[in-house]
XYZ file of C-alpha atoms in Angstrom:
431
model
C -1.442 -77.418 -6.629
C -4.445 -79.356 -5.217
C -2.295 -81.415 -2.823
C -1.184 -78.213 -1.031
C -4.670 -76.864 -0.275
C -5.543 -79.054 2.735
C -2.261 -78.420 4.636
C -2.610 -74.682 4.118
C -6.172 -74.681 5.469
C -5.134 -76.780 8.483
C -2.230 -74.416 9.178
C -4.560 -71.391 9.154
C -6.995 -73.110 11.559
C -4.173 -73.988 13.905
C -3.023 -70.398 14.035
C -6.535 -69.083 14.655
C -7.242 -71.603 17.420
C -3.879 -71.294 19.134
C -3.301 -69.221 22.245
C -0.904 -66.774 20.616
C -1.658 -63.106 20.099
C -1.860 -63.389 16.303
C -4.726 -61.482 14.711
C -5.843 -61.038 11.129
C -4.719 -57.736 9.672
C -7.327 -55.076 9.081
C -7.428 -52.984 5.925
C -5.762 -50.173 7.888
C -2.972 -52.534 8.926
C -2.366 -53.626 5.349
C -2.081 -50.078 4.034
C 1.078 -48.434 5.362
C 0.845 -44.644 5.637
C 3.394 -42.648 3.690
C 5.979 -41.342 6.126
C 6.674 -37.616 5.896
C 10.088 -36.624 4.649
C 12.376 -33.602 4.865
C 11.125 -30.672 6.915
C 7.738 -32.315 7.537
C 9.472 -35.268 9.201
C 11.383 -32.932 11.531
C 8.221 -31.029 12.473
C 6.394 -34.312 13.094
C 9.226 -35.407 15.373
C 8.828 -32.180 17.369
C 5.114 -32.881 17.841
C 5.932 -36.485 18.823
C 8.312 -35.222 21.507
C 5.712 -32.773 22.801
C 2.742 -35.174 22.829
C 4.157 -38.031 24.884
C 0.735 -39.607 25.488
C -0.086 -39.902 21.794
C -2.155 -37.892 19.374
C -3.734 -37.828 15.931
C -3.149 -35.017 13.467
C -6.065 -32.877 12.298
C -6.233 -31.024 8.981
C -8.335 -27.875 8.304
C -11.335 -28.870 6.195
C -11.481 -25.656 4.162
C -9.731 -22.367 3.465
C -6.302 -21.577 2.028
C -4.366 -23.989 4.241
C -5.435 -27.641 4.245
C -2.269 -29.581 5.092
C -1.088 -31.297 8.263
C 1.736 -28.780 8.712
C 1.204 -25.129 7.804
C 4.325 -23.044 7.248
C 4.105 -19.286 7.714
C 6.398 -16.467 8.809
C 4.500 -15.372 11.903
C 7.010 -12.941 13.406
C 8.435 -11.327 10.264
C 11.981 -12.695 10.657
C 12.014 -14.182 7.137
C 11.902 -17.701 8.589
C 8.746 -19.814 8.536
C 7.272 -21.248 11.685
C 5.013 -24.312 11.477
C 1.498 -24.764 12.820
C -0.153 -28.108 13.383
C -3.518 -29.179 14.775
C -3.910 -32.419 16.697
C -6.268 -34.367 18.961
C -4.540 -35.613 22.147
C -5.067 -39.319 22.801
C -5.742 -38.621 26.470
C -8.335 -35.925 25.715
C -10.553 -37.147 22.902
C -12.971 -34.684 21.332
C -10.657 -31.689 21.712
C -8.286 -30.168 19.182
C -5.080 -28.302 20.045
C -2.982 -25.939 17.955
C 0.803 -26.244 18.231
C 3.257 -23.601 17.024
C 6.607 -25.140 16.096
C 9.800 -23.118 15.571
C 13.126 -24.055 14.011
C 16.351 -23.255 15.854
C 19.913 -24.517 15.862
C 18.720 -27.519 17.874
C 16.020 -28.384 15.343
C 12.243 -27.950 15.424
C 10.496 -27.524 18.770
C 6.948 -26.783 19.958
C 7.118 -23.288 21.472
C 3.416 -22.713 22.165
C 0.264 -24.767 22.442
C -3.365 -23.620 22.452
C -6.345 -25.759 23.380
C -9.063 -25.102 20.819
C -12.739 -24.397 21.284
C -14.172 -27.304 19.302
C -13.883 -30.910 18.242
C -12.456 -30.142 14.803
C -10.656 -27.471 12.798
C -12.434 -25.697 9.931
C -9.884 -23.160 8.688
C -6.923 -20.978 9.586
C -5.681 -17.674 8.197
C -3.219 -14.926 9.069
C -3.480 -11.141 9.198
C -1.902 -8.288 11.166
C -4.953 -6.768 12.838
C -3.229 -4.558 15.432
C -0.355 -3.095 13.351
C 2.394 -4.654 15.469
C 4.174 -6.086 12.393
C 3.333 -9.624 13.514
C 0.767 -11.900 11.962
C -2.246 -12.651 14.110
C -3.686 -16.144 13.758
C -7.374 -16.490 12.900
C -8.877 -19.914 13.529
C -12.372 -21.261 12.909
C -13.175 -24.151 15.252
C -16.038 -26.599 14.698
C -18.207 -26.213 17.788
C -21.478 -27.756 16.561
C -21.467 -30.822 14.305
C -22.756 -30.235 10.744
C -23.371 -26.548 11.442
C -22.487 -23.799 8.947
C -21.562 -21.534 11.856
C -18.222 -21.913 13.595
C -16.388 -20.508 16.585
C -13.803 -17.943 15.441
C -10.859 -16.863 17.592
C -8.054 -14.417 16.909
C -4.698 -15.053 18.607
C -1.932 -12.443 18.871
C 1.745 -13.071 19.517
C 3.727 -11.620 22.386
C 7.134 -12.205 23.914
C 8.278 -12.450 27.523
C 11.275 -13.891 29.361
C 9.988 -17.405 28.719
C 9.678 -16.971 24.963
C 6.893 -16.586 22.433
C 3.266 -16.940 23.435
C -0.201 -16.664 21.911
C -3.128 -14.937 23.543
C -6.744 -14.868 22.373
C -7.877 -11.324 21.567
C -11.545 -12.261 21.735
C -14.030 -14.700 23.088
C -15.410 -17.091 20.493
C -17.128 -15.186 17.665
C -19.878 -17.031 15.797
C -18.965 -16.978 12.105
C -19.900 -18.671 8.863
C -16.910 -17.127 7.082
C -14.580 -14.134 7.388
C -12.139 -11.940 5.512
C -9.504 -9.391 6.544
C -9.385 -5.961 4.921
C -8.997 -2.293 5.775
C -12.695 -1.756 5.189
C -12.973 1.773 6.650
C -9.599 2.963 5.265
C -8.148 3.813 8.706
C -4.793 2.090 7.998
C -5.769 -0.841 10.242
C -7.078 -4.162 8.975
C -10.492 -5.137 10.273
C -12.119 -8.557 10.458
C -15.356 -8.771 8.483
C -17.396 -11.719 9.755
C -20.330 -13.234 7.851
C -23.119 -15.187 9.529
C -25.855 -17.193 7.790
C -29.374 -16.718 9.070
C -31.322 -18.967 11.433
C -34.799 -19.170 12.937
C -33.789 -16.664 15.612
C -31.829 -14.048 13.628
C -31.249 -12.889 10.055
C -28.034 -13.310 8.086
C -25.635 -10.476 8.675
C -22.119 -9.116 8.344
C -20.230 -7.819 11.391
C -17.130 -5.612 11.347
C -14.634 -6.101 14.203
C -11.636 -3.951 15.124
C -8.598 -5.292 17.019
C -6.665 -2.025 17.376
C -6.457 -2.385 21.150
C -5.701 -6.122 21.177
C -9.297 -7.060 21.860
C -12.338 -7.561 19.656
C -14.592 -4.531 19.337
C -17.744 -4.854 17.250
C -17.826 -1.608 15.255
C -21.036 -2.151 13.312
C -23.112 -4.663 11.384
C -25.524 -4.877 8.469
C -28.254 -7.318 7.514
C -27.988 -9.687 4.555
C -30.398 -11.757 2.441
C -32.506 -13.918 4.757
C -32.274 -16.992 2.476
C -28.463 -17.312 2.767
C -27.380 -20.664 4.224
C -23.609 -20.481 3.649
C -20.884 -18.394 2.044
C -19.028 -19.739 -0.989
C -16.473 -17.052 -1.770
C -15.244 -13.763 -0.298
C -13.067 -11.342 -2.252
C -11.814 -7.793 -1.779
C -11.935 -5.262 -4.604
C -12.102 -1.551 -5.250
C -15.234 0.328 -6.247
C -15.856 4.061 -6.340
C -16.997 3.625 -2.721
C -13.509 2.489 -1.689
C -12.517 -0.932 -0.358
C -15.391 -3.316 -1.026
C -16.016 -6.950 -0.164
C -17.900 -9.228 -2.554
C -19.563 -12.084 -0.662
C -20.974 -14.846 -2.866
C -23.483 -16.853 -0.850
C -25.497 -20.007 -1.378
C -29.266 -19.649 -1.024
C -31.579 -22.075 0.754
C -32.644 -23.916 -2.427
C -29.032 -25.051 -2.864
C -29.061 -24.184 -6.578
C -28.872 -20.408 -6.631
C -26.580 -17.691 -5.315
C -26.610 -14.064 -4.310
C -23.748 -11.588 -3.993
C -23.692 -9.216 -1.053
C -21.548 -6.130 -1.647
C -20.208 -4.651 1.599
C -18.392 -1.328 2.002
C -17.930 1.462 4.538
C -20.253 4.470 4.478
C -19.015 7.671 6.116
C -22.571 8.993 5.997
C -23.922 6.115 8.121
C -20.611 5.563 9.982
C -21.125 1.860 9.299
C -20.744 -0.869 6.750
C -23.662 -1.088 4.319
C -25.074 -3.714 1.942
C -26.633 -1.475 -0.748
C -28.705 -4.155 -2.481
C -30.404 -5.492 0.650
C -34.107 -4.590 0.880
C -35.214 -4.093 4.488
C -38.884 -4.436 3.512
C -38.528 -7.884 1.913
C -35.429 -9.154 3.707
C -33.990 -10.087 0.297
C -31.154 -9.033 -1.990
C -32.798 -9.354 -5.388
C -30.535 -7.356 -7.717
C -27.583 -9.749 -7.475
C -29.467 -13.057 -7.158
C -28.993 -15.695 -9.867
C -30.120 -19.226 -10.701
C -26.618 -20.721 -10.893
C -23.528 -21.195 -8.744
C -21.193 -18.853 -10.616
C -19.072 -16.638 -8.387
C -18.112 -12.996 -8.813
C -14.804 -12.447 -10.607
C -12.873 -10.122 -12.882
C -14.579 -11.479 -15.977
C -13.115 -8.998 -18.503
C -9.578 -8.558 -17.099
C -10.053 -4.867 -16.222
C -8.857 -5.384 -12.604
C -12.370 -4.865 -11.259
C -14.660 -7.515 -9.815
C -17.921 -8.037 -11.684
C -21.103 -9.695 -10.410
C -22.969 -12.234 -12.602
C -26.722 -11.554 -12.619
C -29.353 -13.771 -14.212
C -30.368 -13.008 -17.790
C -33.472 -14.486 -19.406
C -32.900 -15.859 -22.917
C -35.779 -17.385 -24.858
C -35.646 -21.159 -25.439
C -32.321 -21.582 -23.665
C -31.776 -25.281 -22.768
C -31.717 -26.257 -19.094
C -28.032 -27.191 -19.302
C -27.099 -23.570 -19.987
C -27.621 -20.277 -18.186
C -27.130 -16.722 -19.405
C -25.519 -13.949 -17.348
C -25.344 -10.196 -17.443
C -22.066 -9.287 -15.733
C -22.203 -5.974 -13.875
C -19.851 -3.690 -11.969
C -20.790 -1.354 -9.129
C -20.306 2.312 -9.940
C -22.109 5.524 -8.937
C -24.253 3.494 -6.480
C -25.783 1.331 -9.236
C -24.938 -1.830 -11.136
C -23.633 -1.201 -14.646
C -23.513 -3.694 -17.500
C -20.044 -4.951 -18.531
C -20.594 -8.033 -20.712
C -22.774 -11.087 -21.404
C -21.982 -14.763 -21.086
C -23.382 -18.261 -21.384
C -22.456 -20.877 -18.807
C -22.565 -24.649 -18.971
C -23.521 -26.196 -15.640
C -22.423 -29.708 -16.541
C -19.037 -28.806 -17.999
C -18.262 -25.917 -15.629
C -17.263 -23.188 -18.041
C -18.285 -19.660 -18.922
C -18.076 -18.263 -22.439
C -18.058 -14.485 -22.680
C -19.820 -13.117 -25.790
C -19.217 -9.645 -27.256
C -22.241 -7.369 -26.914
C -22.445 -6.904 -30.696
C -22.507 -10.665 -31.252
C -24.664 -11.805 -28.319
C -28.019 -10.943 -29.901
C -26.975 -12.569 -33.208
C -26.390 -16.034 -31.741
C -28.691 -18.888 -30.803
C -27.053 -21.328 -28.409
C -27.954 -24.997 -27.856
C -26.407 -27.907 -25.996
C -26.027 -31.529 -27.128
C -26.183 -33.618 -23.941
C -25.050 -36.872 -25.564
C -21.913 -35.382 -27.114
C -21.302 -32.674 -24.473
C -21.233 -29.908 -27.049
C -22.337 -26.295 -26.991
C -23.366 -25.200 -30.493
C -23.656 -21.510 -31.400
C -25.630 -20.689 -34.538
C -26.025 -17.460 -36.500
C -29.666 -16.616 -35.786
C -30.110 -14.858 -39.119
C -28.826 -17.444 -41.645
C -29.013 -20.547 -39.372
C -25.362 -21.397 -40.053
C -23.271 -22.897 -37.299
C -20.732 -20.405 -35.932
C -18.718 -22.470 -33.464
C -18.786 -25.511 -31.183
C -17.269 -26.186 -27.793
C -16.844 -29.837 -26.873
C -15.905 -31.259 -23.479
C -14.061 -34.576 -23.103
C -12.843 -36.408 -20.008
C -9.060 -36.157 -19.786
C -8.811 -39.924 -19.325
C -10.635 -40.463 -22.630
C -8.953 -37.754 -24.651
C -7.034 -38.715 -27.785
C -6.393 -35.925 -30.275
C -6.566 -38.336 -33.199
C -10.241 -38.972 -32.387
C -11.112 -35.291 -32.856
C -9.406 -34.143 -36.066
C -11.907 -31.325 -36.635
C -11.358 -29.751 -33.223
C -8.643 -27.653 -31.609
C -7.758 -28.128 -27.955
C -8.374 -24.865 -26.055
C -7.363 -25.831 -22.519
C -7.729 -28.479 -19.810
C -8.932 -28.138 -16.234
C -10.154 -30.385 -13.402
C -10.058 -33.607 -15.396
C -11.711 -32.143 -18.491
C -10.361 -31.178 -21.901
C -12.099 -28.385 -23.798
C -12.104 -28.493 -27.614
C -13.462 -26.062 -30.177
C -14.232 -25.792 -33.878
C -15.243 -22.706 -35.880
C -17.037 -22.087 -39.154
C -15.436 -19.182 -41.004
C -18.417 -18.953 -43.360
C -21.109 -18.459 -40.714
C -21.341 -14.702 -41.235
C -20.051 -14.049 -37.706
C -16.278 -13.961 -37.353
C -15.073 -16.005 -34.382
C -11.576 -17.486 -34.479
C -10.019 -20.216 -32.344
C -7.778 -17.626 -30.690
C -10.833 -15.524 -29.925
C -12.585 -18.525 -28.359
C -9.539 -19.154 -26.166
C -9.945 -15.686 -24.691
C -13.739 -16.038 -24.410
C -13.953 -19.263 -22.428
C -13.198 -19.504 -18.684
C -13.582 -22.389 -16.245
C -15.421 -22.049 -12.928
């Protein structure tokens, strides 16, 4: 092969020094994008036909819908329309939203909206004015690296020229939002959450769109240390429709849950755990990033609150899960959580005080021991899916797998505390 090296080098130099338009391929040139197929290809063609001057697709960075083409039945005709976000080549720094509809002639852009920002954060759908059509809720990125976004709500309407979208509000500053009939008036409202800043405290704002425009009904203050919202969920309490807002605190390692519901007495939404004297929500604060959930499968949302356990290793946290009833938090169950391996193990009240729990960092194992006789009760071991081979763990039973991890368990039937493999399967939950 040596005799071929010099000619090859000379050939390359000739090409580089010649006057032709040859250029070395970049990494981007060498990697061919996967072409869309099926319905996506037809929708892409419709956007191509509409954007004659070129464009680049944009994808929402968060929320329920994070694909290039979002399919949703906007007008209730049992047929999905498509929504796509793009940056026009002739107007850099702006993002447009195109609504694409399928007809006998194929897919076609039927409406286009120029957005408020340079990127798209999220999109959702909800009928806010009871016209049997889905309104489109969009969060636009208006300030780079900010946790506050510009929210707009767009309603649909028809005229002789076809379907159109119209903004029902000016841009609303929002960190996150959720739709729900908060005040039980048979209309959905938009509950907007805003983190705090140097000029104002964190707060929740309730907006009505009954009359096709945004009306701020009321607001309530929230914990002043909130920097962003991690999860919003709607549940029922004895106060009616309630929203559980799990929020990240300023230290980045702890959370707080704000419970929001409508009060007829105050004619407003309220956050019952917020303390106006301290500006804090202490009762639902915790030193972990575990979110509220239905932890015991009773169809109610519970809030995890911090629980102090003596000599608990740093890798583990303990939680007292509580539900909201009769204006107070009520205990439901206890759990231990493993930060590294991202799971929660719910422990029966009668057993919780009888166990001592440790964690083996090297082997990624939680070990529960009968406090009274010092006998091991059970172990939970975590293994990377890529490394898992059942023959390497003959003493363990696989419980489940999630997010690239396999969870194994072993039990000691002679520990004095009866815990079976089937029981452990029901006790452990990923987060």
